[in-house]
Amino acid sequence: MKVYVEAYGCTQNYGEARLMSEALAGQGHTITASEDEADAHVLVTCTVIETTERKMVRRMTELAAHDKPFIVAGCMAAAQRDRVRAIAPKAKILPPRKWPQIVELLDAGTACGDRAADIESQSFGWHDAIVPIAQGCAGRCTYCITRVARGRVASYPISDLVEQVRRHVTRGVREIKLTGQDTGAYGLDMGTSLVHLLRGIDAIPGDFRVRVGMADPLTVYPILDELIDAYGSDKIFKFLHLPVQSGDDSILAAMRREYTVAEFEEIVAAFRRKIPDVTLSTDVIVGFPGETEGQFEATMDLMGRVRPDIVNVTRFSARAGTPAASFTTPGSRLRRSWFISLSLTASGF
Ligand code: SF4
């Protein structure tokens, strides 16, 4: 079969889309870039904010209209199954944790999911490798639908991940992206940590670099010193994606982020002391329910103090099934319909 795979969302989702493509190719399918020529379609969905969900609905409708075997994977397949069923009643639904079952879902052979997951990467022309290290997170954020879609943290074993990275390095891949909803939560379910994983990867011989994906202040704080030590390796990019979301402690508490602004600043200061050239990326949500002008200004002040290299700004979007969806007071910036969804560099501040 010629299979068309289309993905949206975070690096983890793209990583899982690649793994699905590799598993299908490993079973003799051809991955095609042509939606029209394909015999089957796979949509790896994201539903992080409302505008993304609208886009997913449009693409789902378009792909379902081909009336060919159609699999809806990714986060909507877990968090909004009923919505998916209503839009594409004939589609097969494949939640993120079950992605290895894609081969069986296409009725194409005998491979079981675990075997599919182990299939060697094919050459699809990707210059880097994405390695999902865990599903889910350890947080309880009131606004986040990902918690509904991906659940509590479930980590893949260090030995498997090290072996995956080793295989990529042997194939000549030079850049490896470790991804997860919160890489700092890696190992909490298995009595290990991101630090142990990084040390295991560091021991792999070869000329390659690893980029560590987003890690929450909540989970970085307890492992801060060891993590900074692990970042000392030449094989780890000096890149820290540490989403703060707000510069006001009471908004952080309403978001249930479970750290304070001071702790975020402490982490940044500790990294910069040991690794002065570290690139800092952070995320901010504007217009969280109840956010006042003063609390918004506190976030702006924090950005001015910390001066991250990258700031990803997102307008608050109520997601069905999350506690924040029932918070009734809109944030002042939303009341003024101030729409923001862009990335700024620190030079803009
Ligand atoms: S984990 Fe979040 S950002 Fe990633 S695909 Fe799912 S909803 Fe989108």
Short mmCIF file of C-alpha atoms and ligand atoms in Angstrom, two decimals:
data_model
loop_
_atom_site.label_atom_id
_atom_site.label_comp_id
_atom_site.label_asym_id
_atom_site.label_seq_id
_atom_site.Cartn_x
_atom_site.Cartn_y
_atom_site.Cartn_z
CA MET A 1 0.00 0.00 0.00
CA LYS A 2 1.06 3.58 -0.56
CA VAL A 3 0.52 5.38 2.73
CA TYR A 4 0.36 9.13 3.23
CA VAL A 5 1.33 10.30 6.75
CA GLU A 6 0.67 13.87 7.87
CA ALA A 7 1.66 15.15 11.35
CA TYR A 8 1.10 18.25 13.45
CA GLY A 9 2.09 19.52 16.88
CA CYS A 10 5.19 19.03 18.95
CA THR A 11 8.46 17.26 18.20
CA GLN A 12 7.19 14.18 20.01
CA ASN A 13 4.23 13.91 17.64
CA TYR A 14 6.52 14.28 14.62
CA GLY A 15 8.82 11.69 16.17
CA GLU A 16 5.96 9.23 16.54
CA ALA A 17 4.84 9.96 12.97
CA ARG A 18 8.35 9.06 11.80
CA LEU A 19 8.33 5.87 13.85
CA MET A 20 4.97 4.94 12.33
CA SER A 21 6.31 5.62 8.82
CA GLU A 22 9.35 3.48 9.53
CA ALA A 23 7.22 0.67 10.93
CA LEU A 24 4.94 0.72 7.86
CA ALA A 25 7.91 0.80 5.48
CA GLY A 26 9.41 -2.09 7.43
CA GLN A 27 6.30 -4.09 6.55
CA GLY A 28 6.62 -3.40 2.84
CA HIS A 29 4.43 -0.32 2.52
CA THR A 30 5.57 2.74 0.61
CA ILE A 31 5.38 6.11 2.27
CA THR A 32 4.15 8.64 -0.25
CA ALA A 33 4.12 12.42 -0.13
CA SER A 34 1.04 12.48 -2.37
CA GLU A 35 -2.29 12.57 -0.61
CA ASP A 36 -4.11 11.87 -3.89
CA GLU A 37 -2.01 8.89 -4.95
CA ALA A 38 -2.09 7.22 -1.54
CA ASP A 39 -4.06 4.03 -0.86
CA ALA A 40 -4.37 4.92 2.83
CA HIS A 41 -4.04 8.04 4.99
CA VAL A 42 -2.70 8.63 8.48
CA LEU A 43 -3.30 11.92 10.30
CA VAL A 44 -1.21 12.40 13.46
CA THR A 45 -3.23 15.04 15.26
CA CYS A 46 -2.48 17.75 17.79
CA THR A 47 -5.07 19.52 19.92
CA VAL A 48 -2.98 21.78 22.11
CA ILE A 49 -5.07 24.91 21.42
CA GLU A 50 -8.40 25.61 19.81
CA THR A 51 -6.98 26.92 16.53
CA THR A 52 -4.96 23.74 16.08
CA GLU A 53 -8.05 21.65 16.77
CA ARG A 54 -9.96 23.57 14.06
CA LYS A 55 -7.19 22.82 11.60
CA MET A 56 -7.29 19.14 12.56
CA VAL A 57 -11.05 19.03 11.98
CA ARG A 58 -10.57 20.51 8.50
CA ARG A 59 -7.81 18.05 7.57
CA MET A 60 -9.75 15.11 9.02
CA THR A 61 -12.77 16.05 6.91
CA GLU A 62 -10.63 16.38 3.77
CA LEU A 63 -8.76 13.12 4.26
CA ALA A 64 -11.93 11.20 5.16
CA ALA A 65 -13.44 12.38 1.87
CA HIS A 66 -10.93 10.19 -0.04
CA ASP A 67 -12.93 7.26 1.34
CA LYS A 68 -9.83 5.08 1.68
CA PRO A 69 -8.44 3.40 4.81
CA PHE A 70 -7.87 6.25 7.23
CA ILE A 71 -6.18 6.25 10.64
CA VAL A 72 -6.48 9.17 13.03
CA ALA A 73 -3.55 9.05 15.46
CA GLY A 74 -2.01 11.60 17.85
CA CYS A 75 -3.58 13.46 20.72
CA MET A 76 -7.12 13.95 19.40
CA ALA A 77 -7.35 10.17 19.10
CA ALA A 78 -7.02 10.00 22.89
CA ALA A 79 -8.51 13.25 24.15
CA GLN A 80 -11.39 13.74 21.70
CA ARG A 81 -12.37 10.35 20.39
CA ASP A 82 -16.04 11.25 20.09
CA ARG A 83 -15.20 14.31 18.05
CA VAL A 84 -13.03 12.20 15.74
CA ARG A 85 -15.81 9.61 15.37
CA ALA A 86 -18.34 12.32 14.52
CA ILE A 87 -16.10 13.82 11.82
CA ALA A 88 -14.67 10.63 10.34
CA PRO A 89 -16.93 7.73 11.35
CA LYS A 90 -15.02 5.19 9.25
CA ALA A 91 -11.58 6.18 10.53
CA LYS A 92 -9.63 3.90 12.83
CA ILE A 93 -8.52 5.62 16.03
CA LEU A 94 -4.96 5.19 17.30
CA PRO A 95 -4.07 6.99 20.57
CA PRO A 96 -0.43 8.08 21.10
CA ARG A 97 0.49 5.28 23.50
CA LYS A 98 -0.66 2.69 20.99
CA TRP A 99 1.16 4.00 17.90
CA PRO A 100 3.08 0.71 17.33
CA GLN A 101 -0.26 -0.89 16.45
CA ILE A 102 -0.39 1.10 13.21
CA VAL A 103 0.82 -1.88 11.20
CA GLU A 104 -1.96 -4.12 12.51
CA LEU A 105 -4.54 -1.39 11.98
CA LEU A 106 -3.70 -1.28 8.30
CA ASP A 107 -4.24 -5.05 8.21
CA ALA A 108 -0.92 -5.50 6.58
CA GLY A 109 0.83 -8.38 8.09
CA THR A 110 1.72 -10.16 11.19
CA ALA A 111 4.04 -7.74 12.96
CA CYS A 112 3.07 -7.06 16.51
CA GLY A 113 3.44 -3.57 17.88
CA ASP A 114 6.62 -4.25 19.80
CA ARG A 115 8.30 -5.67 16.76
CA ALA A 116 7.17 -2.73 14.68
CA ALA A 117 8.66 -0.37 17.23
CA ASP A 118 12.02 -2.07 16.89
CA ILE A 119 12.28 -1.88 13.14
CA GLU A 120 15.48 -0.19 11.98
CA SER A 121 15.07 3.29 10.60
CA GLN A 122 14.82 3.49 6.86
CA SER A 123 16.29 6.31 4.90
CA PHE A 124 13.57 8.90 4.46
CA GLY A 125 16.08 11.69 3.95
CA TRP A 126 15.78 12.95 7.54
CA HIS A 127 19.00 14.64 8.63
CA ASP A 128 18.21 14.24 12.31
CA ALA A 129 16.56 11.68 14.55
CA ILE A 130 13.71 12.21 16.99
CA VAL A 131 13.70 9.89 19.96
CA PRO A 132 10.59 10.03 22.19
CA ILE A 133 11.84 9.12 25.67
CA ALA A 134 8.51 8.94 27.54
CA GLN A 135 4.79 9.39 27.23
CA GLY A 136 2.90 11.78 29.47
CA CYS A 137 4.07 14.03 32.27
CA ALA A 138 4.21 14.35 36.05
CA GLY A 139 2.32 17.63 36.27
CA ARG A 140 -1.28 18.54 37.04
CA CYS A 141 -1.62 21.75 35.00
CA THR A 142 -5.18 22.99 34.96
CA TYR A 143 -5.12 24.21 31.34
CA CYS A 144 -3.40 21.31 29.60
CA ILE A 145 -5.24 18.85 27.38
CA THR A 146 -2.06 16.87 26.82
CA ARG A 147 -2.50 15.41 30.28
CA VAL A 148 -5.84 14.04 29.11
CA ALA A 149 -4.32 12.79 25.83
CA ARG A 150 -1.09 11.27 27.08
CA GLY A 151 -1.62 10.56 30.78
CA ARG A 152 0.93 10.10 33.56
CA VAL A 153 4.57 9.75 32.76
CA ALA A 154 5.57 6.36 31.36
CA SER A 155 9.25 6.21 30.42
CA TYR A 156 10.96 3.94 27.94
CA PRO A 157 13.88 1.98 29.47
CA ILE A 158 17.30 3.65 29.36
CA SER A 159 18.87 0.59 27.71
CA ASP A 160 16.34 0.73 24.82
CA LEU A 161 16.82 4.46 24.32
CA VAL A 162 20.62 4.23 24.41
CA GLU A 163 20.42 1.43 21.87
CA GLN A 164 18.13 3.52 19.64
CA VAL A 165 20.54 6.45 19.76
CA ARG A 166 23.48 4.14 19.08
CA ARG A 167 21.72 2.82 15.97
CA HIS A 168 21.04 6.34 14.71
CA VAL A 169 24.69 7.30 15.29
CA THR A 170 25.90 4.18 13.49
CA ARG A 171 23.71 5.17 10.51
CA GLY A 172 25.48 8.53 10.43
CA VAL A 173 22.85 10.73 12.09
CA ARG A 174 24.59 13.65 13.80
CA GLU A 175 21.69 15.35 15.59
CA ILE A 176 19.41 13.49 17.98
CA LYS A 177 16.38 15.16 19.55
CA LEU A 178 15.18 13.67 22.82
CA THR A 179 11.50 14.49 23.22
CA GLY A 180 8.70 14.07 25.72
CA GLN A 181 5.90 16.19 27.16
CA ASP A 182 8.37 16.99 29.94
CA THR A 183 11.85 15.48 29.53
CA GLY A 184 12.61 16.47 33.14
CA ALA A 185 9.99 13.93 34.24
CA TYR A 186 11.85 11.13 32.51
CA GLY A 187 12.36 8.16 34.80
CA LEU A 188 10.15 9.32 37.68
CA ASP A 189 8.02 6.22 37.12
CA MET A 190 11.06 3.93 37.08
CA GLY A 191 13.27 5.30 39.84
CA THR A 192 15.75 6.84 37.43
CA SER A 193 16.14 10.27 35.81
CA LEU A 194 17.01 12.29 32.73
CA VAL A 195 20.52 12.64 34.12
CA HIS A 196 21.11 8.87 34.00
CA LEU A 197 19.75 8.75 30.46
CA LEU A 198 22.05 11.58 29.33
CA ARG A 199 25.05 9.86 30.91
CA GLY A 200 24.16 6.63 29.12
CA ILE A 201 23.93 8.45 25.80
CA ASP A 202 27.15 10.37 26.49
CA ALA A 203 29.00 7.05 26.74
CA ILE A 204 28.13 6.19 23.11
CA PRO A 205 31.20 6.74 20.96
CA GLY A 206 30.81 8.92 17.87
CA ASP A 207 30.50 12.45 16.58
CA PHE A 208 26.93 13.50 17.37
CA ARG A 209 24.96 16.00 19.43
CA VAL A 210 21.83 15.59 21.51
CA ARG A 211 19.15 18.23 21.92
CA VAL A 212 17.13 17.85 25.10
CA GLY A 213 13.46 18.77 24.63
CA MET A 214 11.22 20.81 26.89
CA ALA A 215 11.64 20.26 30.62
CA ASP A 216 9.38 21.81 33.25
CA PRO A 217 10.83 23.81 36.17
CA LEU A 218 8.85 21.47 38.47
CA THR A 219 10.91 18.44 37.43
CA VAL A 220 14.20 20.19 36.65
CA TYR A 221 14.49 21.82 40.08
CA PRO A 222 15.05 18.59 42.08
CA ILE A 223 17.78 17.37 39.67
CA LEU A 224 19.28 20.76 38.89
CA ASP A 225 22.92 20.26 39.89
CA GLU A 226 23.29 16.80 38.31
CA LEU A 227 21.52 17.98 35.16
CA ILE A 228 23.89 20.92 34.76
CA ASP A 229 26.81 18.50 35.19
CA ALA A 230 25.35 16.23 32.51
CA TYR A 231 24.99 19.24 30.19
CA GLY A 232 28.77 19.64 30.51
CA SER A 233 29.19 16.84 27.95
CA ASP A 234 30.35 17.93 24.47
CA LYS A 235 27.57 15.73 23.10
CA ILE A 236 24.74 17.79 24.62
CA PHE A 237 23.62 21.02 22.93
CA LYS A 238 23.71 23.94 25.37
CA PHE A 239 19.98 24.50 24.89
CA LEU A 240 17.47 24.67 27.71
CA HIS A 241 13.74 24.80 26.99
CA LEU A 242 12.24 25.73 30.35
CA PRO A 243 8.61 26.89 30.07
CA VAL A 244 7.72 29.36 32.82
CA GLN A 245 4.18 30.23 31.54
CA SER A 246 3.70 33.20 33.91
CA GLY A 247 5.76 35.66 35.95
CA ASP A 248 3.19 35.75 38.74
CA ASP A 249 3.07 33.17 41.53
CA SER A 250 -0.69 33.28 42.02
CA ILE A 251 -1.28 32.66 38.30
CA LEU A 252 1.25 29.80 38.46
CA ALA A 253 -0.74 28.41 41.40
CA ALA A 254 -4.01 28.72 39.45
CA MET A 255 -2.30 26.94 36.56
CA ARG A 256 -1.11 24.36 39.14
CA ARG A 257 2.41 24.54 37.78
CA GLU A 258 3.84 23.64 41.23
CA TYR A 259 6.91 25.89 41.15
CA THR A 260 7.48 29.57 41.81
CA VAL A 261 8.89 32.37 39.73
CA ALA A 262 11.89 32.46 42.11
CA GLU A 263 12.58 28.76 41.45
CA PHE A 264 12.44 29.34 37.70
CA GLU A 265 14.95 32.20 38.05
CA GLU A 266 17.13 30.06 40.30
CA ILE A 267 17.32 27.34 37.64
CA VAL A 268 18.20 29.86 34.94
CA ALA A 269 20.88 31.50 37.11
CA ALA A 270 22.43 28.12 38.01
CA PHE A 271 22.60 27.07 34.34
CA ARG A 272 24.10 30.40 33.30
CA ARG A 273 26.72 30.28 36.08
CA LYS A 274 28.06 26.93 34.83
CA ILE A 275 27.18 27.28 31.12
CA PRO A 276 27.31 31.01 30.25
CA ASP A 277 26.51 30.44 26.57
CA VAL A 278 23.38 28.34 27.24
CA THR A 279 20.49 29.21 24.92
CA LEU A 280 17.36 29.70 26.98
CA SER A 281 13.92 29.18 25.50
CA THR A 282 10.74 29.67 27.49
CA ASP A 283 6.98 29.64 26.96
CA VAL A 284 4.39 32.11 28.20
CA ILE A 285 0.59 31.90 28.27
CA VAL A 286 -1.18 35.24 28.02
CA GLY A 287 -4.75 35.80 29.21
CA PHE A 288 -5.06 32.88 31.66
CA PRO A 289 -8.47 33.14 33.39
CA GLY A 290 -8.36 35.84 36.05
CA GLU A 291 -4.99 37.25 34.94
CA THR A 292 -4.92 40.98 35.70
CA GLU A 293 -2.97 43.68 33.92
CA GLY A 294 -0.59 43.73 36.91
CA GLN A 295 0.03 39.97 36.63
CA PHE A 296 0.61 40.30 32.90
CA GLU A 297 3.12 43.08 33.65
CA ALA A 298 4.85 40.76 36.14
CA THR A 299 5.44 38.33 33.26
CA MET A 300 6.81 41.15 31.12
CA ASP A 301 9.10 42.18 33.99
CA LEU A 302 10.32 38.59 34.33
CA MET A 303 11.15 38.49 30.61
CA GLY A 304 13.04 41.76 31.02
CA ARG A 305 15.03 40.39 33.98
CA VAL A 306 15.80 36.97 32.55
CA ARG A 307 16.01 37.96 28.87
CA PRO A 308 15.48 34.49 27.36
CA ASP A 309 16.86 33.93 23.87
CA ILE A 310 13.50 32.62 22.68
CA VAL A 311 9.99 33.28 24.05
CA ASN A 312 7.05 31.31 22.69
CA VAL A 313 3.88 33.25 23.50
CA THR A 314 0.45 31.63 23.32
CA ARG A 315 -2.96 33.11 24.00
CA PHE A 316 -4.86 31.07 26.60
CA SER A 317 -7.27 28.67 24.98
CA ALA A 318 -9.87 26.80 27.04
CA ARG A 319 -9.60 23.08 26.33
CA ALA A 320 -12.59 20.84 26.97
CA GLY A 321 -12.10 18.40 29.82
CA THR A 322 -9.51 20.52 31.65
CA PRO A 323 -10.22 22.33 34.96
CA ALA A 324 -9.33 25.73 33.48
CA ALA A 325 -12.12 25.37 30.92
CA SER A 326 -14.57 26.02 33.76
CA PHE A 327 -12.72 29.07 35.15
CA THR A 328 -15.11 31.87 34.42
CA THR A 329 -13.16 35.15 34.60
CA PRO A 330 -11.31 35.82 31.36
CA GLY A 331 -7.78 37.23 31.66
CA SER A 332 -7.64 40.98 31.10
CA ARG A 333 -5.59 40.61 27.94
CA LEU A 334 -8.23 38.30 26.50
CA ARG A 335 -10.98 40.72 27.49
CA ARG A 336 -9.19 43.24 25.31
CA SER A 337 -9.02 40.61 22.55
CA TRP A 338 -5.29 40.99 22.35
CA PHE A 339 -4.34 38.09 20.13
CA ILE A 340 -0.85 36.73 20.40
CA SER A 341 0.52 33.50 19.02
CA LEU A 342 4.06 34.05 17.92
CA SER A 343 7.66 33.69 18.88
CA LEU A 344 9.68 36.71 19.93
CA THR A 345 13.39 37.06 20.45
CA ALA A 346 14.70 38.72 23.55
CA SER A 347 15.90 41.65 21.47
CA GLY A 348 12.27 42.64 21.15
CA PHE A 349 12.03 43.45 24.84
S1 SF4 B 1 1.43 16.52 23.20
FE1 SF4 B 1 0.44 18.56 23.08
S2 SF4 B 1 1.62 19.70 21.49
FE2 SF4 B 1 2.15 17.48 21.29
S3 SF4 B 1 0.71 16.76 19.74
FE3 SF4 B 1 -0.26 16.38 21.73
S4 SF4 B 1 -1.56 18.19 22.12
FE4 SF4 B 1 -0.10 18.71 20.45
#
